[in-house]
Coordinates of C-alpha atoms and ligand atoms in Angstrom, one line a residue:
T1 CA 78.6 73.5 102.7
F2 CA 80.9 73.2 105.6
G3 CA 80.3 69.4 105.8
E4 CA 82.6 68.4 102.9
P5 CA 86.2 68.8 102.1
D6 CA 86.7 71.7 99.8
P7 CA 86.2 70.3 96.2
D8 CA 88.4 73.0 94.8
V9 CA 91.4 71.6 96.4
G10 CA 90.9 68.3 94.6
R11 CA 90.0 69.9 91.3
R12 CA 92.8 72.3 91.0
K13 CA 95.1 72.1 93.9
Q14 CA 96.7 75.3 94.8
S15 CA 100.3 74.7 95.6
L16 CA 103.3 76.6 96.8
A17 CA 104.0 77.4 93.1
D18 CA 100.9 79.6 93.2
V19 CA 102.3 81.8 95.9
G20 CA 104.6 84.7 95.2
G21 CA 106.8 85.9 98.1
L22 CA 105.7 85.0 101.7
H23 CA 108.6 82.6 102.0
Q24 CA 109.2 83.1 105.7
E25 CA 105.5 83.0 106.5
I26 CA 105.1 79.8 104.6
A27 CA 108.1 78.2 106.3
R28 CA 106.7 79.2 109.7
V29 CA 103.2 77.8 109.1
R30 CA 104.6 74.7 107.7
E31 CA 107.0 74.2 110.5
L32 CA 104.3 74.7 113.1
L33 CA 101.7 72.4 111.5
E34 CA 103.6 69.7 109.7
L35 CA 104.1 67.4 112.6
P36 CA 100.7 68.0 114.2
L37 CA 99.1 67.0 110.9
V38 CA 101.3 64.2 109.7
A39 CA 102.8 62.8 112.8
P40 CA 100.6 63.7 115.7
G41 CA 101.7 60.6 117.7
L42 CA 105.1 62.0 118.0
Y43 CA 103.9 64.7 120.4
R44 CA 102.2 62.2 122.5
A45 CA 105.3 60.1 122.7
I46 CA 107.4 63.1 123.8
G47 CA 104.6 64.3 126.1
I48 CA 104.1 67.8 124.7
R49 CA 101.1 69.5 123.2
P50 CA 101.0 69.9 119.5
T51 CA 100.2 73.3 117.9
K52 CA 96.5 73.2 117.1
G53 CA 95.9 76.6 115.7
V54 CA 97.4 79.6 114.0
L55 CA 96.0 83.0 113.4
L56 CA 97.0 84.7 110.1
C57 CA 96.6 88.4 110.2
G58 CA 97.0 91.1 107.5
P59 CA 95.2 93.3 105.1
P60 CA 92.7 91.9 102.6
G61 CA 94.2 90.3 99.5
V62 CA 97.7 89.5 100.7
G63 CA 97.3 85.8 100.3
K64 CA 96.2 84.5 103.8
T65 CA 93.7 82.0 102.4
L66 CA 96.0 81.1 99.5
L67 CA 98.8 80.3 101.9
C68 CA 96.6 78.0 103.9
R69 CA 95.5 76.1 100.9
A70 CA 99.0 75.8 99.5
V71 CA 100.5 74.5 102.7
A72 CA 97.6 72.1 103.1
A73 CA 98.3 70.7 99.7
E74 CA 101.9 70.4 100.4
L75 CA 101.2 68.4 103.6
N76 CA 98.4 66.3 101.9
A77 CA 95.8 67.6 104.3
E78 CA 92.2 68.1 103.4
V79 CA 90.9 71.6 103.6
F80 CA 87.7 72.6 105.2
Q81 CA 87.4 76.2 104.4
V82 CA 84.5 78.6 105.4
A83 CA 84.0 82.3 105.6
A84 CA 82.9 82.9 109.2
V85 CA 79.9 85.0 107.9
D86 CA 78.7 81.9 106.0
L87 CA 78.5 80.0 109.3
V88 CA 76.2 82.5 110.8
G89 CA 72.6 81.2 110.6
G90 CA 69.4 83.0 111.2
F91 CA 67.7 80.9 113.8
S92 CA 68.8 80.4 117.4
G93 CA 71.6 77.9 117.7
E94 CA 72.1 77.5 114.0
T95 CA 75.6 79.0 113.9
E96 CA 76.7 76.7 116.8
A97 CA 75.3 73.7 114.9
N98 CA 77.2 74.7 111.7
L99 CA 80.4 75.0 113.7
R100 CA 79.9 71.5 115.2
T101 CA 79.3 70.1 111.7
L102 CA 82.4 71.7 110.4
F103 CA 84.6 70.3 113.2
S104 CA 83.0 66.9 113.2
N105 CA 83.5 66.5 109.5
A106 CA 87.1 67.7 109.6
S107 CA 87.8 65.2 112.4
H108 CA 86.6 62.4 110.1
H109 CA 89.0 63.4 107.4
A110 CA 92.3 63.8 109.2
P111 CA 94.8 65.0 108.4
A112 CA 92.7 68.1 107.9
M113 CA 93.0 71.8 108.1
I114 CA 89.9 73.9 109.2
V115 CA 90.3 77.3 107.7
I116 CA 87.9 80.0 109.0
D117 CA 88.2 83.2 107.0
E118 CA 87.5 86.5 108.7
L119 CA 87.4 84.7 112.0
D120 CA 86.6 88.0 113.8
A121 CA 83.0 87.6 112.7
V122 CA 82.5 84.6 115.1
A123 CA 85.3 85.1 117.6
V124 CA 84.0 88.4 118.9
R125 CA 85.2 89.8 122.2
R126 CA 82.9 88.7 124.9
D127 CA 82.6 92.0 126.6
A128 CA 79.6 94.3 127.1
M129 CA 79.3 94.9 123.4
A130 CA 78.6 91.3 122.4
S131 CA 75.1 90.0 122.2
Q132 CA 74.0 86.8 124.0
G133 CA 74.0 85.0 120.7
D134 CA 77.6 86.2 119.8
V135 CA 78.8 85.0 123.2
R136 CA 77.2 81.5 122.7
V137 CA 78.9 81.2 119.3
A138 CA 82.3 82.3 120.5
T139 CA 82.0 79.9 123.5
Q140 CA 81.0 77.0 121.2
L141 CA 84.0 77.7 118.9
L142 CA 86.4 77.7 121.9
S143 CA 85.0 74.4 123.2
L144 CA 85.3 72.8 119.7
M145 CA 89.0 74.0 119.6
D146 CA 89.6 72.5 123.0
G147 CA 88.0 69.3 121.8
L148 CA 90.7 68.9 119.2
D149 CA 93.0 67.9 122.0
Q150 CA 91.4 64.5 121.7
V151 CA 91.6 64.4 117.9
D152 CA 94.8 63.7 116.0
G153 CA 95.7 65.4 112.8
V154 CA 93.3 68.3 112.8
V155 CA 94.4 72.0 113.0
V156 CA 92.6 75.3 112.8
L157 CA 93.7 78.3 110.9
G158 CA 91.9 81.6 111.3
T159 CA 92.4 84.6 109.1
S160 CA 91.6 88.1 110.0
N161 CA 92.4 91.7 109.1
R162 CA 91.1 92.9 112.5
P163 CA 92.9 90.7 114.9
D164 CA 92.3 93.2 117.7
S165 CA 88.6 92.5 117.6
I166 CA 89.1 88.8 118.4
D167 CA 88.4 87.7 121.9
E168 CA 91.6 87.1 123.9
A169 CA 90.3 83.7 125.0
F170 CA 91.1 82.5 121.4
R171 CA 94.8 83.2 121.9
R172 CA 95.3 80.9 124.9
P173 CA 97.6 78.0 124.7
G174 CA 96.1 75.1 122.8
R175 CA 93.9 77.4 120.7
L176 CA 95.1 80.0 118.1
D177 CA 98.2 80.6 120.2
V178 CA 100.5 81.6 117.3
E179 CA 99.9 84.8 115.3
I180 CA 101.6 85.3 111.9
R181 CA 101.4 88.5 110.1
L182 CA 101.3 88.8 106.4
D183 CA 102.0 92.2 104.9
V184 CA 101.6 93.9 101.6
P185 CA 104.4 92.6 99.4
D186 CA 107.7 94.4 98.8
E187 CA 109.2 94.8 95.4
Q188 CA 110.7 91.3 95.3
G189 CA 107.3 89.9 96.5
R190 CA 105.5 91.8 93.8
R191 CA 107.9 90.5 91.2
E192 CA 107.3 86.9 92.2
I193 CA 103.5 87.4 92.4
L194 CA 103.5 88.9 88.9
A195 CA 105.6 86.0 87.7
V196 CA 103.0 83.5 89.2
H197 CA 100.1 85.2 87.5
T198 CA 101.8 85.6 84.1
R199 CA 103.4 82.2 84.0
E200 CA 100.9 80.9 81.4
M201 CA 101.1 84.0 79.3
P202 CA 103.3 84.0 76.2
L203 CA 105.6 86.9 77.1
T204 CA 108.1 88.5 74.7
E205 CA 111.3 90.0 76.1
A206 CA 109.7 93.5 75.9
A207 CA 106.8 92.3 77.9
E208 CA 109.2 90.7 80.5
R209 CA 110.9 94.1 80.8
A210 CA 107.6 95.8 81.2
L211 CA 106.8 93.4 83.9
E212 CA 110.0 94.1 85.7
G213 CA 109.0 97.8 85.6
A214 CA 105.6 96.9 86.9
A215 CA 107.1 95.3 90.0
S216 CA 108.7 98.6 91.0
A217 CA 105.8 100.8 89.9
T218 CA 103.2 99.0 92.0
A219 CA 104.2 99.8 95.6
G220 CA 101.2 99.3 97.8
L221 CA 99.4 96.8 95.7
T222 CA 98.5 93.4 97.2
G223 CA 98.6 90.0 95.6
A224 CA 94.9 90.2 94.8
D225 CA 95.4 93.6 93.2
L226 CA 98.3 92.3 91.1
M227 CA 96.2 89.3 90.0
H228 CA 93.4 91.6 88.9
L229 CA 96.0 93.8 87.1
V230 CA 97.3 90.9 85.1
R231 CA 93.8 89.7 84.3
E232 CA 92.9 93.2 83.0
I233 CA 96.0 93.3 80.9
G234 CA 95.3 89.9 79.4
L235 CA 91.7 90.8 78.7
A236 CA 92.7 94.1 77.1
A237 CA 95.2 92.4 74.9
A238 CA 92.7 89.7 73.9
R239 CA 90.1 92.4 73.1
R240 CA 92.4 94.7 71.1
V241 CA 94.5 92.5 69.0
S242 CA 94.8 89.2 67.2
T243 CA 96.8 86.5 68.9
Q244 CA 99.9 87.2 66.7
S245 CA 100.3 90.7 68.1
V246 CA 99.3 90.0 71.7
H247 CA 103.0 90.4 72.8
A248 CA 103.4 93.8 71.4
D249 CA 100.2 95.1 73.0
W250 CA 100.9 93.6 76.3
S251 CA 103.4 96.2 77.5
E252 CA 101.2 98.9 76.2
G253 CA 98.3 97.6 78.3
L254 CA 100.6 97.4 81.3
D255 CA 101.4 101.1 81.3
V256 CA 97.8 102.1 81.1
D257 CA 96.4 99.7 83.6
I258 CA 99.0 100.1 86.2
S259 CA 98.7 103.8 86.3
V260 CA 94.9 103.4 86.8
D261 CA 95.1 100.7 89.4
A262 CA 98.0 102.2 91.4
A263 CA 96.1 105.6 91.6
D264 CA 93.0 103.8 92.9
V265 CA 95.0 102.0 95.5
A266 CA 97.0 105.1 96.6
E267 CA 93.7 106.9 97.1
G268 CA 92.4 104.2 99.2
L269 CA 95.4 104.2 101.6
Ligands
ATP301 P1 91.0 88.3 102.4 O1 91.3 88.9 103.7 O2 90.3 89.3 101.5 O3 90.3 87.0 102.4 P2 93.5 87.1 101.7 O4 94.6 87.7 102.4 O5 92.9 85.8 102.3 O6 92.3 88.2 101.6 P3 93.6 85.7 99.3 O7 92.1 85.4 99.3 O8 94.4 84.5 99.7 O9 93.9 86.9 100.2 O10 94.0 86.3 97.9 C1 93.1 86.5 96.9 C2 93.8 86.1 95.5 O11 94.9 87.1 95.3 C3 94.5 84.8 95.6 O12 93.6 83.8 95.2 C4 95.6 85.0 94.5 O13 95.1 84.8 93.2 C5 96.0 86.4 94.7 N1 97.1 86.5 95.6 C6 97.1 87.1 96.9 N2 98.3 87.0 97.4 C7 99.1 86.3 96.6 C8 100.5 85.9 96.6 N3 101.3 86.2 97.6 N4 100.9 85.2 95.5 C9 100.1 85.0 94.4 N5 98.9 85.3 94.4 C10 98.3 86.0 95.4

């Protein structure tokens, strides 16, 4: 439910160590949100308005949600995360009520980060295409964001892979006025992501070398693709061999699975 801080964050906190690459993006989000979350009074003292919202854009699976959670953990902020589609309720006014619950609960747990995934589902452009209901929801969300001016230590992060479909009213000052783009990782990024996801695997030198090759052979894959790739390799190794020979098999699995996955992705581009 949207009423509670995300229990996952307490159980197994995702931290910056779980993120491969994205160094500049992390630094930027952190720089923008650290003081608004941990020292909101400072802004009042200086007489400027703190950043209240950031929009993270980029294709699916590049780590937008992961980045939010990791930065929140770093700043000791509670995370209230929802997928926008889960907020949408069937009866009239239900979505607006869900949004109010979300913001109200976050406000009681400051410092807190409200993360709305796929924000475009509720922040639709209020033009001729939008239904009355959609307009009401977008208007409610805007007014809740404006209301955060009165609340210290609560920020909103929206994620989207279709930022153009978000109503411009959401980009005004005091709302999601900063946009940060996350892209598909480059080779160094892929190397770091593979390292994150294999860090608990017992790798031999040969497997390490295979991994290095994998970083250059996987252009176009996202962090989520690479996570799945590593999982497949691990599962294949577990199925095929006894634990003693896992290492030897690992690099073999790598060749097979990368070629399959990379071909799939290439086709989808
Ligand atoms: P979507 O738009 O589909 O919600 P997203 O950009 O929010 O995608 P995440 O949900 O954060 O992507 O990523 C899914 C999973 O992929 C993460 O939980 C993580 O395991 C892995 N992943 C993605 N990017 C990275 C990364 N940069 N470093 C390490 N793991 C990553």
